[in-house]
């Protein structure tokens, strides 16, 4: 088995997690648990760890007000400055949701860490603090983005900066693709489809669609109104009201003309999102929230088989969340066929400490017992 992006996971101080440890991870991981135990937060943590560019969006989200100081740099990266104490508190409010317990500006400094268990290198650390004196120093062995401040007593300025060390999280070349509970947006799906087509991975998407409609032969996008598109010799005229809008059409064996995908039901749209993201996630991560949405339970075993097989072939590590027992059963059947590849991660609150969330693991050897005995997993 090729090396995984994460063979274990430790999260400290991020969203729902004061401290969460997941001692083992597989190639395909299903995250389960009751409402409000952090299933989506775990996906977000993994995505943030793997996608360095997401860290830049943290500062974008903060709407930091750039001044002349924005062009200055420190040893660690760009600087934003000229924020008053009141502005500091205001900007911090946009960061609060990232930190466990939503600490106020009076509680600074705060930080969270995400990475493999028991390692000092390759750990993502995000902090918000005020640096009252001295210069921005080296980060050390961690990959690190630190949002902080440096006081100039005479002018009462705050300087905000990003910095990262030489050793760190996976490179930007490792994709981390996220499919939310309602699927990919139209623009993102079209952009990702271009990559699928150019890299010759269309069959992954076709196979995903076949889990609901076995007679699917092909899929493609119409890119202009009144455009005649050919699928293996069959032609269809797309009458689109919005100039330049592209929509997916599907060729089905029993139909003379390709059908608009949106006419084939919610399940097909869901599978399109998953298939496109899976095909694009080669040598990286695929993250899917509420993977069962829109899918009849009878189609889910075939979907999981496709995910296991494609993930192994393209070297993708998969993290998916669900609250459906049918989805867990389907996952269990596929995991049985792929030994040492699947892991169920059940998030639970401790009975004696409800604020503390722990992870209980089940591999394919344990999954049959979990499913047959109805042990609580949600």
Tab-separated table of C-alpha atoms in Angstrom:
chain	number	residue	atom	x	y	z
A	1	UNK	CA	0.000	0.000	0.000
A	2	UNK	CA	1.359	3.420	-0.983
A	3	UNK	CA	2.212	5.849	1.804
A	4	UNK	CA	-0.797	7.710	3.174
A	5	UNK	CA	-0.955	11.462	3.633
A	6	UNK	CA	-1.988	10.792	7.251
A	7	UNK	CA	-1.537	7.461	9.037
A	8	UNK	CA	-2.774	9.001	12.301
A	9	UNK	CA	-4.210	12.321	13.392
A	10	UNK	CA	-3.980	14.654	16.365
A	11	UNK	CA	-6.035	17.834	16.651
A	12	UNK	CA	-5.559	20.321	19.481
A	13	UNK	CA	-7.682	23.399	20.059
A	14	UNK	CA	-9.554	23.359	16.737
A	15	UNK	CA	-13.313	23.967	16.648
A	16	UNK	CA	-15.078	21.160	18.553
A	17	UNK	CA	-11.848	19.511	19.663
A	18	UNK	CA	-9.890	20.406	22.765
A	19	UNK	CA	-7.686	17.421	22.006
A	20	UNK	CA	-8.572	14.544	19.674
A	21	UNK	CA	-6.300	11.643	18.791
A	22	UNK	CA	-6.972	9.097	16.051
A	23	UNK	CA	-4.283	6.466	16.447
A	24	UNK	CA	-4.769	4.752	13.076
A	25	UNK	CA	-6.153	5.787	9.729
A	26	UNK	CA	-6.783	3.767	6.586
A	27	UNK	CA	-6.852	4.540	2.917
A	28	UNK	CA	-10.642	4.927	3.143
A	29	UNK	CA	-12.005	6.358	6.404
A	30	UNK	CA	-15.660	6.748	7.382
A	31	UNK	CA	-16.358	9.279	10.142
A	32	UNK	CA	-19.539	8.630	12.135
A	33	UNK	CA	-21.204	9.977	15.261
A	34	UNK	CA	-24.188	11.836	16.643
A	35	UNK	CA	-24.997	15.414	15.750
A	36	UNK	CA	-22.593	18.073	16.997
A	37	UNK	CA	-19.650	15.781	17.750
A	38	UNK	CA	-17.356	17.276	15.120
A	39	UNK	CA	-17.659	15.067	12.017
A	40	UNK	CA	-17.514	18.027	9.645
A	41	UNK	CA	-14.910	19.760	11.830
A	42	UNK	CA	-12.633	16.742	11.458
A	43	UNK	CA	-12.935	16.963	7.662
A	44	UNK	CA	-12.165	20.687	7.841
A	45	UNK	CA	-9.107	20.039	9.995
A	46	UNK	CA	-7.708	17.475	7.566
A	47	UNK	CA	-8.354	19.788	4.633
A	48	UNK	CA	-6.676	22.738	6.331
A	49	UNK	CA	-3.678	20.582	7.217
A	50	UNK	CA	-3.214	19.409	3.645
A	51	UNK	CA	-4.036	22.606	1.763
A	52	UNK	CA	-1.502	25.325	2.493
A	53	UNK	CA	-3.369	27.778	0.297
A	54	UNK	CA	-6.360	27.544	2.625
A	55	UNK	CA	-4.274	29.189	5.307
A	56	UNK	CA	-3.990	32.296	3.201
A	57	UNK	CA	-7.766	32.445	3.126
A	58	UNK	CA	-7.777	32.799	6.892
A	59	UNK	CA	-6.333	36.261	6.520
A	60	UNK	CA	-8.635	37.002	3.591
A	61	UNK	CA	-11.585	36.091	5.779
A	62	UNK	CA	-10.357	38.464	8.452
A	63	UNK	CA	-10.617	41.445	6.090
A	64	UNK	CA	-7.308	42.797	7.359
A	65	UNK	CA	-6.987	46.429	6.352
A	66	UNK	CA	-3.865	46.846	4.249
A	67	UNK	CA	-1.777	50.010	4.440
A	68	UNK	CA	1.636	51.023	3.225
A	69	UNK	CA	2.944	48.356	5.557
A	70	UNK	CA	1.273	45.698	3.448
A	71	UNK	CA	4.221	45.767	1.076
A	72	UNK	CA	6.729	45.209	3.835
A	73	UNK	CA	7.996	41.734	4.618
A	74	UNK	CA	9.463	39.988	7.614
A	75	UNK	CA	11.661	36.944	7.783
A	76	UNK	CA	8.521	34.851	7.667
A	77	UNK	CA	6.359	36.597	5.087
A	78	UNK	CA	4.059	39.529	4.336
A	79	UNK	CA	2.973	42.075	6.924
A	80	UNK	CA	-0.279	43.949	7.429
A	81	UNK	CA	-0.331	46.802	9.874
A	82	UNK	CA	-1.839	49.972	11.303
A	83	UNK	CA	-4.642	48.369	13.291
A	84	UNK	CA	-5.753	49.921	16.553
A	85	UNK	CA	-6.639	47.929	19.661
A	86	UNK	CA	-10.320	48.169	18.761
A	87	UNK	CA	-9.620	47.000	15.209
A	88	UNK	CA	-7.568	44.125	16.544
A	89	UNK	CA	-10.537	42.924	18.586
A	90	UNK	CA	-12.884	43.357	15.633
A	91	UNK	CA	-10.665	41.404	13.244
A	92	UNK	CA	-10.137	38.639	15.777
A	93	UNK	CA	-13.883	38.009	15.895
A	94	UNK	CA	-13.645	36.494	12.410
A	95	UNK	CA	-11.066	33.992	13.690
A	96	UNK	CA	-12.822	32.948	16.880
A	97	UNK	CA	-14.783	30.106	15.304
A	98	UNK	CA	-11.555	28.314	14.410
A	99	UNK	CA	-10.430	27.948	18.018
A	100	UNK	CA	-11.918	25.543	20.541
A	101	UNK	CA	-14.289	27.275	22.930
A	102	UNK	CA	-14.473	30.451	20.813
A	103	UNK	CA	-12.057	32.392	23.074
A	104	UNK	CA	-12.457	36.153	23.213
A	105	UNK	CA	-9.767	38.709	22.361
A	106	UNK	CA	-9.070	38.973	26.095
A	107	UNK	CA	-7.908	35.329	26.041
A	108	UNK	CA	-5.048	35.814	23.563
A	109	UNK	CA	-2.715	34.175	22.695
A	110	UNK	CA	-4.598	31.205	21.230
A	111	UNK	CA	-3.603	28.539	18.731
A	112	UNK	CA	-4.582	25.193	17.276
A	113	UNK	CA	-2.461	22.341	15.931
A	114	UNK	CA	-3.252	19.661	13.356
A	115	UNK	CA	-0.996	16.826	12.216
A	116	UNK	CA	0.148	13.229	12.652
A	117	UNK	CA	0.415	11.899	16.191
A	118	UNK	CA	3.702	12.146	18.023
A	119	UNK	CA	5.547	14.199	15.414
A	120	UNK	CA	7.224	17.572	15.630
A	121	UNK	CA	7.660	18.084	11.901
A	122	UNK	CA	4.781	18.378	9.475
A	123	UNK	CA	2.425	19.786	12.113
A	124	UNK	CA	0.251	22.752	11.199
A	125	UNK	CA	0.052	25.416	13.891
A	126	UNK	CA	-2.232	28.428	13.569
A	127	UNK	CA	-2.029	31.084	16.246
A	128	UNK	CA	-3.384	34.532	16.973
A	129	UNK	CA	-1.334	36.672	19.321
A	130	UNK	CA	0.094	40.098	19.887
A	131	UNK	CA	3.867	40.304	19.731
A	132	UNK	CA	4.692	43.299	21.900
A	133	UNK	CA	8.411	43.539	21.262
A	134	UNK	CA	11.229	42.080	19.261
A	135	UNK	CA	11.364	40.944	15.674
A	136	UNK	CA	9.503	38.163	13.963
A	137	UNK	CA	11.749	35.168	14.387
A	138	UNK	CA	12.228	31.840	12.675
A	139	UNK	CA	9.478	29.304	13.012
A	140	UNK	CA	11.508	26.243	13.823
A	141	UNK	CA	10.767	22.747	12.562
A	142	UNK	CA	7.003	23.148	12.136
A	143	UNK	CA	5.020	24.330	9.187
A	144	UNK	CA	3.394	27.337	10.789
A	145	UNK	CA	1.137	30.187	9.957
A	146	UNK	CA	1.001	32.663	12.806
A	147	UNK	CA	-1.281	35.621	12.849
A	148	UNK	CA	0.160	37.997	15.383
A	149	UNK	CA	1.079	41.553	16.087
A	150	UNK	CA	4.063	43.676	16.939
A	151	UNK	CA	3.549	46.811	18.970
A	152	UNK	CA	5.136	50.152	18.203
A	153	UNK	CA	4.541	51.935	21.482
A	154	UNK	CA	4.679	55.426	20.043
A	155	UNK	CA	2.149	54.791	17.287
A	156	UNK	CA	0.157	51.918	18.823
A	157	UNK	CA	0.247	49.860	15.655
A	158	UNK	CA	-0.253	46.133	15.190
A	159	UNK	CA	1.562	44.227	12.471
A	160	UNK	CA	0.044	40.989	11.236
A	161	UNK	CA	2.167	38.483	9.450
A	162	UNK	CA	2.292	34.973	8.031
A	163	UNK	CA	5.301	32.798	8.473
A	164	UNK	CA	6.229	29.219	7.724
A	165	UNK	CA	9.241	27.041	8.270
A	166	UNK	CA	11.253	24.958	5.843
A	167	UNK	CA	9.749	21.697	7.026
A	168	UNK	CA	6.042	21.354	6.963
A	169	UNK	CA	2.715	20.125	5.761
A	170	UNK	CA	2.247	18.337	2.425
A	171	UNK	CA	3.226	20.332	-0.640
A	172	UNK	CA	0.745	22.213	-2.769
A	173	UNK	CA	1.076	19.452	-5.358
A	174	UNK	CA	-0.963	17.131	-3.122
A	175	UNK	CA	-4.631	17.931	-3.763
A	176	UNK	CA	-7.202	17.988	-0.965
A	177	UNK	CA	-10.644	18.109	-2.544
A	178	UNK	CA	-13.773	18.682	-0.467
A	179	UNK	CA	-17.313	17.714	-1.499
A	180	UNK	CA	-19.803	19.438	0.853
A	181	UNK	CA	-23.120	17.921	1.882
A	182	UNK	CA	-24.899	19.586	-1.051
A	183	UNK	CA	-22.268	18.734	-3.666
A	184	UNK	CA	-19.840	20.775	-5.734
A	185	UNK	CA	-20.901	24.167	-7.012
A	186	UNK	CA	-21.507	24.492	-10.748
A	187	UNK	CA	-18.403	26.563	-11.411
A	188	UNK	CA	-16.128	24.284	-9.410
A	189	UNK	CA	-17.575	21.165	-11.045
A	190	UNK	CA	-16.990	22.579	-14.524
A	191	UNK	CA	-13.433	23.595	-13.693
A	192	UNK	CA	-12.625	20.200	-12.212
A	193	UNK	CA	-14.270	18.425	-15.145
A	194	UNK	CA	-11.795	20.071	-17.509
A	195	UNK	CA	-8.961	18.422	-15.586
A	196	UNK	CA	-10.745	15.059	-15.628
A	197	UNK	CA	-11.166	15.262	-19.389
A	198	UNK	CA	-7.628	16.413	-20.144
A	199	UNK	CA	-6.065	13.765	-17.903
A	200	UNK	CA	-8.134	10.944	-19.407
A	201	UNK	CA	-9.996	10.065	-16.197
A	202	UNK	CA	-13.553	10.361	-17.497
A	203	UNK	CA	-14.185	6.656	-16.852
A	204	UNK	CA	-13.999	7.254	-13.076
A	205	UNK	CA	-16.966	9.629	-13.347
A	206	UNK	CA	-18.866	7.319	-15.694
A	207	UNK	CA	-18.401	4.408	-13.281
A	208	UNK	CA	-19.681	6.553	-10.415
A	209	UNK	CA	-22.844	7.415	-12.370
A	210	UNK	CA	-23.371	3.733	-13.180
A	211	UNK	CA	-23.922	2.943	-9.512
A	212	UNK	CA	-27.374	4.516	-9.963
A	213	UNK	CA	-27.900	4.091	-13.727
A	214	UNK	CA	-25.990	1.033	-15.029
A	215	UNK	CA	-26.674	1.980	-18.664
A	216	UNK	CA	-24.683	5.233	-18.591
A	217	UNK	CA	-22.294	5.308	-21.550
A	218	UNK	CA	-20.780	8.788	-21.435
A	219	UNK	CA	-20.988	12.232	-19.827
A	220	UNK	CA	-19.895	15.655	-21.027
A	221	UNK	CA	-20.646	19.376	-20.733
A	222	UNK	CA	-22.376	21.567	-23.309
A	223	UNK	CA	-20.475	24.841	-23.424
A	224	UNK	CA	-22.680	27.152	-25.516
A	225	UNK	CA	-26.377	27.663	-26.355
A	226	UNK	CA	-27.743	25.848	-29.396
A	227	UNK	CA	-24.664	23.646	-29.507
A	228	UNK	CA	-24.875	20.249	-31.152
A	229	UNK	CA	-22.916	17.704	-29.117
A	230	UNK	CA	-21.995	14.201	-30.240
A	231	UNK	CA	-21.793	11.144	-27.984
A	232	UNK	CA	-20.503	8.111	-29.867
A	233	UNK	CA	-22.394	9.170	-32.974
A	234	UNK	CA	-25.631	10.286	-31.265
A	235	UNK	CA	-26.280	14.026	-31.420
A	236	UNK	CA	-28.218	16.328	-29.097
A	237	UNK	CA	-29.136	19.992	-29.489
A	238	UNK	CA	-28.797	21.892	-26.223
A	239	UNK	CA	-31.071	24.941	-26.001
A	240	UNK	CA	-29.575	26.888	-23.119
A	241	UNK	CA	-31.018	30.203	-22.058
A	242	UNK	CA	-27.826	31.627	-20.564
A	243	UNK	CA	-25.085	32.355	-23.062
A	244	UNK	CA	-21.961	30.377	-22.368
A	245	UNK	CA	-23.488	28.287	-19.589
A	246	UNK	CA	-22.255	24.702	-19.506
A	247	UNK	CA	-24.391	21.851	-18.252
A	248	UNK	CA	-23.636	18.132	-17.925
A	249	UNK	CA	-25.414	15.763	-20.307
A	250	UNK	CA	-25.407	11.978	-19.968
A	251	UNK	CA	-25.617	9.387	-22.704
A	252	UNK	CA	-27.743	6.421	-21.619
A	253	UNK	CA	-27.810	3.247	-23.687
A	254	UNK	CA	-31.606	3.092	-23.938
A	255	UNK	CA	-31.989	6.752	-24.996
A	256	UNK	CA	-31.534	8.138	-28.498
A	257	UNK	CA	-30.278	11.483	-27.228
A	258	UNK	CA	-28.173	12.465	-24.218
A	259	UNK	CA	-30.163	13.557	-21.178
A	260	UNK	CA	-29.530	16.595	-18.962
A	261	UNK	CA	-28.015	15.225	-15.784
A	262	UNK	CA	-30.244	17.430	-13.637
A	263	UNK	CA	-33.281	15.583	-15.053
A	264	UNK	CA	-31.988	12.268	-13.698
A	265	UNK	CA	-32.415	13.011	-10.003
A	266	UNK	CA	-30.493	14.159	-6.958
A	267	UNK	CA	-28.530	10.932	-6.691
A	268	UNK	CA	-26.930	11.375	-10.107
A	269	UNK	CA	-25.881	14.926	-9.261
A	270	UNK	CA	-24.349	13.687	-6.016
A	271	UNK	CA	-22.437	10.946	-7.810
A	272	UNK	CA	-21.168	13.407	-10.405
A	273	UNK	CA	-19.636	15.537	-7.630
A	274	UNK	CA	-18.042	12.541	-5.918
A	275	UNK	CA	-16.759	11.059	-9.178
A	276	UNK	CA	-15.211	14.312	-10.407
A	277	UNK	CA	-13.526	14.978	-7.059
A	278	UNK	CA	-12.252	11.395	-6.753
A	279	UNK	CA	-10.724	11.519	-10.232
A	280	UNK	CA	-8.971	14.813	-9.408
A	281	UNK	CA	-7.634	13.695	-6.025
A	282	UNK	CA	-4.825	11.480	-7.333
A	283	UNK	CA	-1.890	11.335	-4.874
A	284	UNK	CA	-3.877	13.424	-2.398
A	285	UNK	CA	-7.033	13.565	-0.298
A	286	UNK	CA	-10.760	13.320	-0.975
A	287	UNK	CA	-13.089	14.660	1.735
A	288	UNK	CA	-16.856	14.103	1.488
A	289	UNK	CA	-19.415	15.394	3.989
A	290	UNK	CA	-22.664	13.431	4.428
A	291	UNK	CA	-21.674	11.103	1.629
A	292	UNK	CA	-25.029	9.295	1.631
A	293	UNK	CA	-27.054	12.400	0.704
A	294	UNK	CA	-29.386	11.762	-2.233
A	295	UNK	CA	-28.383	8.099	-2.575
A	296	UNK	CA	-30.722	5.139	-2.080
A	297	UNK	CA	-29.275	2.578	0.302
A	298	UNK	CA	-29.220	-0.078	-2.437
A	299	UNK	CA	-26.713	1.929	-4.514
A	300	UNK	CA	-24.251	2.601	-1.712
A	301	UNK	CA	-22.368	-0.748	-1.688
A	302	UNK	CA	-21.373	-0.267	-5.338
A	303	UNK	CA	-20.291	3.312	-4.633
A	304	UNK	CA	-18.059	2.207	-1.773
A	305	UNK	CA	-16.516	-0.533	-3.924
A	306	UNK	CA	-15.718	2.075	-6.566
A	307	UNK	CA	-14.199	4.379	-3.942
A	308	UNK	CA	-12.002	1.624	-2.479
A	309	UNK	CA	-10.819	0.437	-5.908
A	310	UNK	CA	-10.194	3.901	-7.352
A	311	UNK	CA	-8.528	5.192	-4.183
A	312	UNK	CA	-6.042	2.310	-4.313
A	313	UNK	CA	-5.382	2.778	-8.034
A	314	UNK	CA	-4.944	6.574	-7.916
A	315	UNK	CA	-3.306	6.685	-4.464
A	316	UNK	CA	-6.080	8.725	-2.857
A	317	UNK	CA	-6.783	8.834	0.875
A	318	UNK	CA	-10.497	9.266	1.524
A	319	UNK	CA	-12.280	10.796	4.518
A	320	UNK	CA	-16.089	10.702	4.405
A	321	UNK	CA	-18.679	11.530	7.064
A	322	UNK	CA	-22.130	10.013	7.550
A	323	UNK	CA	-24.908	9.588	10.090
A	324	UNK	CA	-26.593	6.753	8.150
A	325	UNK	CA	-26.507	3.141	9.355
A	326	UNK	CA	-27.216	2.003	5.787
A	327	UNK	CA	-24.079	3.824	4.689
A	328	UNK	CA	-22.073	2.116	7.432
A	329	UNK	CA	-23.347	-1.303	6.330
A	330	UNK	CA	-22.385	-0.565	2.727
A	331	UNK	CA	-18.949	0.600	3.863
A	332	UNK	CA	-18.501	-2.591	5.865
A	333	UNK	CA	-19.223	-4.820	2.852
A	334	UNK	CA	-16.686	-2.939	0.718
A	335	UNK	CA	-14.087	-2.931	3.503
A	336	UNK	CA	-14.391	-6.723	3.804
A	337	UNK	CA	-13.349	-6.978	0.156
A	338	UNK	CA	-10.337	-4.696	0.686
A	339	UNK	CA	-8.449	-5.848	3.818
A	340	UNK	CA	-6.367	-3.277	5.706
A	341	UNK	CA	-7.761	-0.401	3.641
A	342	UNK	CA	-10.856	0.745	5.553
A	343	UNK	CA	-11.258	2.381	8.962
A	344	UNK	CA	-14.405	3.507	10.749
A	345	UNK	CA	-13.829	6.437	13.117
A	346	UNK	CA	-16.669	6.907	15.601
A	347	UNK	CA	-16.643	10.270	17.395
A	348	UNK	CA	-18.270	10.257	20.837
A	349	UNK	CA	-18.566	12.473	23.865
A	350	UNK	CA	-17.218	11.055	27.099
A	351	UNK	CA	-19.981	10.268	29.573
A	352	UNK	CA	-18.042	11.736	32.475
A	353	UNK	CA	-16.888	14.782	30.505
A	354	UNK	CA	-19.396	15.762	27.827
A	355	UNK	CA	-17.150	18.495	26.435
A	356	UNK	CA	-14.437	15.956	25.593
A	357	UNK	CA	-14.714	14.124	22.264
A	358	UNK	CA	-12.898	10.837	21.674
A	359	UNK	CA	-12.432	8.623	18.623
A	360	UNK	CA	-13.289	4.906	18.734
A	361	UNK	CA	-11.846	2.921	15.813
A	362	UNK	CA	-13.096	-0.150	13.959
A	363	UNK	CA	-11.266	-1.811	11.063
A	364	UNK	CA	-12.767	-4.480	8.793
A	365	UNK	CA	-12.264	-7.119	11.498
A	366	UNK	CA	-14.417	-5.129	13.929
A	367	UNK	CA	-16.954	-3.659	11.508
A	368	UNK	CA	-19.024	-6.823	11.196
A	369	UNK	CA	-19.526	-6.842	14.971
A	370	UNK	CA	-20.386	-3.142	14.971
A	371	UNK	CA	-23.020	-3.619	12.274
A	372	UNK	CA	-24.495	-6.925	13.472
A	373	UNK	CA	-24.795	-5.939	17.139
A	374	UNK	CA	-25.895	-2.375	16.538
A	375	UNK	CA	-23.146	-0.907	18.717
A	376	UNK	CA	-23.665	2.844	18.890
A	377	UNK	CA	-21.867	4.585	16.065
A	378	UNK	CA	-24.080	7.648	15.633
